[in-house]
Short mmCIF file of C-alpha atoms in Angstrom, two decimals:
data_model
loop_
_atom_site.label_atom_id
_atom_site.label_comp_id
_atom_site.label_asym_id
_atom_site.label_seq_id
_atom_site.Cartn_x
_atom_site.Cartn_y
_atom_site.Cartn_z
CA MET K 1 -0.04 -0.02 -0.13
CA VAL K 2 1.38 3.40 -0.92
CA LEU K 3 1.91 5.80 1.88
CA THR K 4 0.31 9.15 1.18
CA LYS K 5 0.78 12.23 2.87
CA GLU K 6 -0.07 15.97 1.91
CA TYR K 7 2.20 18.58 3.39
CA ARG K 8 1.09 22.26 3.72
CA VAL K 9 4.06 24.77 4.39
CA CYS K 10 3.22 28.29 4.70
CA MET K 11 5.82 31.31 4.45
CA PRO K 12 5.47 34.98 4.67
CA LEU K 13 5.91 35.44 0.83
CA THR K 14 3.80 35.71 -2.47
CA VAL K 15 3.73 33.02 -4.85
CA GLU K 16 5.59 35.19 -7.31
CA GLU K 17 8.26 35.99 -4.89
CA TYR K 18 8.95 32.41 -4.39
CA LYS K 19 9.28 31.58 -7.76
CA ILE K 20 12.92 33.33 -7.31
CA GLY K 21 13.11 32.25 -4.08
CA GLN K 22 12.74 28.73 -4.57
CA LEU K 23 15.49 28.47 -7.27
CA TYR K 24 17.67 30.13 -5.09
CA MET K 25 17.18 28.23 -1.96
CA ILE K 26 17.58 24.77 -3.82
CA ALA K 27 20.63 25.89 -5.50
CA ARG K 28 22.21 27.48 -2.43
CA HIS K 29 21.01 24.42 -0.06
CA SER K 30 22.34 21.74 -2.27
CA LEU K 31 26.14 23.31 -2.38
CA GLU K 32 25.94 23.73 1.39
CA GLN K 33 24.65 20.37 2.05
CA SER K 34 27.53 18.63 -0.56
CA GLU K 35 30.98 17.59 0.16
CA GLU K 36 33.56 15.51 -1.17
CA GLY K 37 31.65 12.62 -2.87
CA GLU K 38 28.27 13.34 -1.26
CA GLY K 39 25.91 15.95 -2.44
CA VAL K 40 23.59 17.02 -5.66
CA GLU K 41 24.92 16.37 -8.97
CA VAL K 42 22.86 17.75 -11.69
CA VAL K 43 22.85 15.87 -14.76
CA GLU K 44 20.52 17.54 -16.88
CA ASN K 45 18.88 21.21 -16.81
CA LYS K 46 16.83 22.08 -19.60
CA PRO K 47 13.54 23.80 -20.56
CA CYS K 48 10.65 21.50 -21.39
CA GLU K 49 6.87 21.97 -22.24
CA ASP K 50 3.51 20.40 -21.35
CA PRO K 51 0.44 20.49 -23.33
CA VAL K 52 -1.68 21.16 -20.05
CA HIS K 53 0.89 23.14 -17.55
CA GLY K 54 2.99 24.99 -20.44
CA LYS K 55 6.55 25.70 -20.42
CA GLY K 56 8.75 24.74 -17.61
CA GLN K 57 12.24 23.52 -16.74
CA TYR K 58 13.20 20.00 -16.57
CA THR K 59 16.17 18.83 -14.19
CA GLU K 60 17.53 15.36 -13.38
CA LYS K 61 19.85 14.60 -10.56
CA HIS K 62 21.75 11.73 -9.22
CA ILE K 63 21.24 11.33 -5.26
CA HIS K 64 24.10 9.20 -3.75
CA LEU K 65 22.91 7.14 -0.86
CA SER K 66 25.42 4.63 0.28
CA SER K 67 27.40 6.20 3.36
CA ARG K 68 24.39 8.01 4.35
CA LEU K 69 21.82 5.38 4.95
CA PRO K 70 20.97 3.62 8.19
CA TYR K 71 22.82 0.24 8.70
CA TRP K 72 19.61 -1.85 7.80
CA ILE K 73 19.47 -0.22 4.22
CA GLN K 74 23.27 -0.20 3.50
CA ALA K 75 22.98 -4.13 4.27
CA ILE K 76 21.23 -4.43 0.95
CA CYS K 77 22.71 -1.81 -1.20
CA PRO K 78 25.93 -1.84 -3.28
CA ARG K 79 28.68 0.61 -2.35
CA VAL K 80 28.00 3.01 -5.08
CA PHE K 81 24.40 3.70 -5.15
CA TYR K 82 22.24 6.58 -6.12
CA VAL K 83 18.77 7.51 -6.61
CA ILE K 84 17.31 9.25 -9.79
CA GLU K 85 15.46 12.45 -9.06
CA LYS K 86 13.39 13.90 -12.18
CA SER K 87 11.54 17.20 -11.96
CA TRP K 88 9.52 18.96 -13.89
CA ASN K 89 8.82 22.70 -12.84
CA TYR K 90 5.82 24.27 -14.26
CA TYR K 91 5.95 27.21 -11.54
CA PRO K 92 3.43 27.20 -9.65
CA TYR K 93 2.92 23.46 -10.22
CA THR K 94 5.80 20.97 -10.24
CA LEU K 95 6.21 17.24 -10.19
CA THR K 96 9.12 15.45 -9.01
CA GLU K 97 9.91 11.58 -9.28
CA TYR K 98 12.61 9.55 -7.28
CA THR K 99 13.42 6.08 -8.61
CA CYS K 100 16.32 3.58 -8.34
CA SER K 101 17.57 1.07 -10.93
CA PHE K 102 18.76 -1.25 -7.98
CA ILE K 103 15.66 -1.21 -6.07
CA PRO K 104 12.79 -1.12 -8.73
CA LYS K 105 9.97 -1.32 -6.22
CA LEU K 106 11.09 2.09 -4.87
CA ASN K 107 9.00 5.05 -5.96
CA VAL K 108 8.39 8.27 -4.58
CA LEU K 109 6.35 10.79 -6.38
CA ILE K 110 5.77 14.41 -5.12
CA LYS K 111 2.97 16.56 -6.67
CA THR K 112 3.48 20.45 -5.67
CA LYS K 113 1.19 23.39 -6.08
CA TYR K 114 1.79 26.93 -4.68
CA GLU K 115 -1.10 29.30 -3.65
CA ASP K 116 -1.48 32.58 -1.91
CA ASN K 117 -3.24 31.32 1.25
CA ASN K 118 -2.46 30.10 4.43
CA GLY K 119 -3.04 26.35 3.49
CA SER K 120 -6.85 26.46 3.58
CA THR K 121 -7.27 24.83 0.31
CA GLU K 122 -8.62 21.44 0.93
CA ASN K 123 -7.94 19.51 -2.28
CA CYS K 124 -5.33 22.02 -3.73
CA LEU K 125 -4.03 19.33 -6.15
CA ASP K 126 -7.20 17.75 -7.30
CA LEU K 127 -7.11 14.39 -5.62
CA THR K 128 -9.70 11.65 -6.30
CA GLU K 129 -12.13 10.59 -3.90
CA ASP K 130 -10.39 7.27 -3.30
CA GLU K 131 -6.89 9.33 -2.66
CA LEU K 132 -8.58 11.55 -0.24
CA LYS K 133 -9.69 8.52 1.78
CA VAL K 134 -6.03 7.37 2.18
CA ARG K 135 -4.40 10.98 2.51
CA THR K 136 -3.28 12.36 5.82
CA VAL K 137 -2.59 16.05 6.05
CA ASP K 138 0.59 17.58 7.88
CA HIS K 139 0.48 21.37 8.36
CA LEU K 140 4.27 22.22 8.95
CA ASP K 141 4.96 25.56 10.93
CA ILE K 142 8.51 27.02 9.79
CA ALA K 143 8.88 29.10 12.86
CA PHE K 144 7.75 26.57 15.59
CA ASP K 145 8.17 23.26 14.23
CA GLU K 146 11.81 22.20 15.17
CA VAL K 147 14.51 20.93 12.58
CA SER K 148 16.85 18.37 13.88
CA ALA K 149 19.77 19.79 15.97
CA LYS K 150 22.52 19.22 13.08
CA HIS K 151 20.49 21.59 10.94
CA TYR K 152 19.62 24.32 13.49
CA LYS K 153 21.23 27.80 12.85
CA LYS K 154 19.86 30.60 14.85
CA GLU K 155 20.23 33.02 11.97
CA GLU K 156 17.95 30.83 9.95
CA ASP K 157 15.31 30.62 12.81
CA PRO K 158 12.24 32.58 11.55
CA LYS K 159 11.52 33.10 15.36
CA PHE K 160 14.36 35.65 15.39
CA TYR K 161 15.19 36.49 11.79
CA LYS K 162 13.93 39.87 10.46
CA SER K 163 14.37 40.86 6.75
CA GLU K 164 16.00 44.05 6.21
CA LYS K 165 14.57 44.34 2.60
CA THR K 166 11.03 43.42 3.27
CA GLY K 167 10.61 44.10 6.92
CA ARG K 168 9.04 40.56 7.67
CA GLY K 169 9.59 38.59 10.54
CA PRO K 170 10.28 37.71 13.22
CA LEU K 171 7.48 35.22 13.18
CA ILE K 172 5.50 35.01 16.35
CA GLU K 173 2.72 32.20 17.67
CA GLY K 174 -0.05 32.15 15.43
CA TRP K 175 1.53 34.22 12.41
CA ARG K 176 -0.08 31.95 9.85
CA GLU K 177 -3.49 33.66 10.49
CA THR K 178 -2.34 37.03 10.98
CA ASP K 179 0.69 37.79 8.65
CA LYS K 180 0.58 39.39 5.04
CA PRO K 181 1.60 38.26 2.70
CA ILE K 182 1.19 34.75 2.96
CA MET K 183 1.40 31.75 0.72
CA CYS K 184 1.36 27.94 1.07
CA SER K 185 3.44 25.14 -0.59
CA TYR K 186 0.83 22.16 -0.97
CA LYS K 187 2.75 18.93 -1.47
CA VAL K 188 1.42 15.53 -1.91
CA VAL K 189 3.82 12.63 -1.62
CA ASP K 190 3.16 9.28 -2.64
CA ALA K 191 5.93 6.63 -1.39
CA SER K 192 6.13 2.98 -1.99
CA PHE K 193 8.62 0.46 -1.39
CA GLU K 194 7.06 -3.03 -2.00
CA VAL K 195 9.50 -5.47 -0.46
CA TRP K 196 8.12 -7.67 2.21
CA GLY K 197 9.51 -7.03 5.66
CA LEU K 198 10.90 -3.66 5.05
CA GLN K 199 7.98 -1.85 3.23
CA THR K 200 6.49 -0.07 6.42
CA LYS K 201 9.80 1.09 7.86
CA VAL K 202 11.44 2.17 4.56
CA GLU K 203 8.37 4.14 3.56
CA ASP K 204 8.01 5.82 7.01
CA PHE K 205 11.64 6.60 6.95
CA ILE K 206 11.35 8.32 3.31
CA GLN K 207 8.41 10.42 4.62
CA ARG K 208 10.17 11.25 7.77
CA GLY K 209 13.14 12.50 5.47
CA ILE K 210 10.90 14.42 3.27
CA ARG K 211 9.07 16.29 6.16
CA GLU K 212 12.82 17.27 7.41
CA ILE K 213 13.60 18.78 3.91
CA LEU K 214 10.61 20.73 3.66
CA LEU K 215 10.88 22.17 6.97
CA LEU K 216 14.48 23.01 6.44
CA GLY K 217 14.04 24.28 2.83
CA HIS K 218 11.25 26.71 3.45
CA ARG K 219 12.92 28.02 6.65
CA GLN K 220 15.96 28.83 4.59
CA ALA K 221 14.00 30.49 1.79
CA PHE K 222 12.36 32.80 4.19
CA ALA K 223 15.85 33.41 6.21
CA TRP K 224 17.75 33.88 2.96
CA VAL K 225 15.30 36.48 1.41
CA ASP K 226 17.36 39.29 1.54
CA GLU K 227 19.91 37.66 -0.57
CA TRP K 228 17.36 36.75 -3.43
CA HIS K 229 14.66 39.39 -3.22
CA GLY K 230 14.95 41.82 -6.16
CA MET K 231 16.70 39.20 -8.35
CA THR K 232 15.11 38.60 -11.84
CA LEU K 233 14.65 35.19 -13.19
CA GLU K 234 17.82 35.62 -15.52
CA ASP K 235 19.55 36.51 -12.25
CA VAL K 236 18.66 33.55 -10.05
CA ARG K 237 19.12 31.30 -13.31
CA ALA K 238 22.80 32.38 -13.67
CA TYR K 239 23.10 31.88 -9.72
CA GLU K 240 21.94 28.32 -10.37
CA ARG K 241 24.31 27.37 -13.11
CA GLN K 242 27.09 28.86 -10.91
CA LYS K 243 26.31 26.75 -7.86
CA GLN K 244 25.49 23.75 -9.84
CA ALA K 245 28.65 23.75 -11.37
CA GLU K 246 30.50 24.26 -7.90
CA THR K 247 28.34 21.48 -6.58
CA ASN K 248 29.36 18.92 -9.30
CA GLU K 249 32.96 19.87 -8.95
CA LYS K 250 32.86 19.51 -5.18
CA ILE K 251 31.28 16.05 -5.68
CA HIS K 252 33.59 14.66 -8.04
CA ASN K 253 36.64 15.75 -6.03
CA THR K 254 36.76 12.52 -4.12
CA SER K 255 40.15 11.46 -2.46
CA GLY K 256 39.79 7.94 -3.84
CA GLY K 257 38.83 8.99 -7.24
CA ALA K 258 35.52 7.08 -7.02
CA ASN K 259 32.61 8.68 -9.40
CA ALA K 260 30.16 8.97 -6.64
CA THR K 261 27.19 11.31 -6.92
CA ALA K 262 24.91 12.65 -4.41
CA GLY K 263 21.71 14.62 -3.89
CA GLU K 264 19.79 16.72 -1.39
CA ALA K 265 16.80 14.42 -0.75
CA ALA K 266 18.98 11.38 -0.10
CA LYS K 267 21.34 13.24 2.38
CA GLU K 268 18.64 14.89 4.09
CA ALA K 269 16.44 11.77 4.20
CA ASN K 270 19.10 10.11 6.33
CA ASP K 271 19.13 13.00 8.85
CA GLY K 272 15.92 11.28 10.51
CA ASP K 273 16.53 9.63 13.72
CA ILE K 274 16.34 5.87 12.40
CA ASP K 275 19.59 4.09 13.03
#
């Protein structure tokens, strides 16, 4: 059975602003979370078009898992092991898929839509009646839900951060009901791992890892607002290309010469508390 969760993450931004903030945050976050042999390698990044959603951007990344997985997954994985991330960004709608050739029964699909509200749309992604019956909704609070200790930085804490450019922040209790502007990221995550004996544990591990990624990434998008606010789309695309090149170089600079590639989701997913 596929584990389906809908995450709703509000930020004190507009959807139009976050079009820039999202690209900046992903590029910078990927570089910061990378190290020698571990990180995000961007394999492809090019324009795409869809008959329904129009023009967008397609990216493919390789997500290295080996040394950053809990022992009970390492036991069944080869030493050089990565997940393929494919993403179609038709902002304000995006679709992201994670697959793995070594484990064909592993599949994660994330559908995202951004709206200018505080998470009040009950079926933003037009789920079917059957899908709604098995869906669970998790409202993430970027200010008062805690990230793991290894990720915490006071300067990125929305309870303390105040933007000089926009005047927004710090966020106080109940901010999602009072602050303007406000937007919400609606993300429906379907995670399946159809292997007897490991299915429930792995699916829960994936969802916990994704929740941590979403909480951290959206906190950073707001806490870095003064860095990206005012950028044009051309500006942020140039920044993205620069950071992707730096990240790829960092990943391939391995002391053992191994061609290891890595990625944001895999690295962050391991930061759950499962051993």
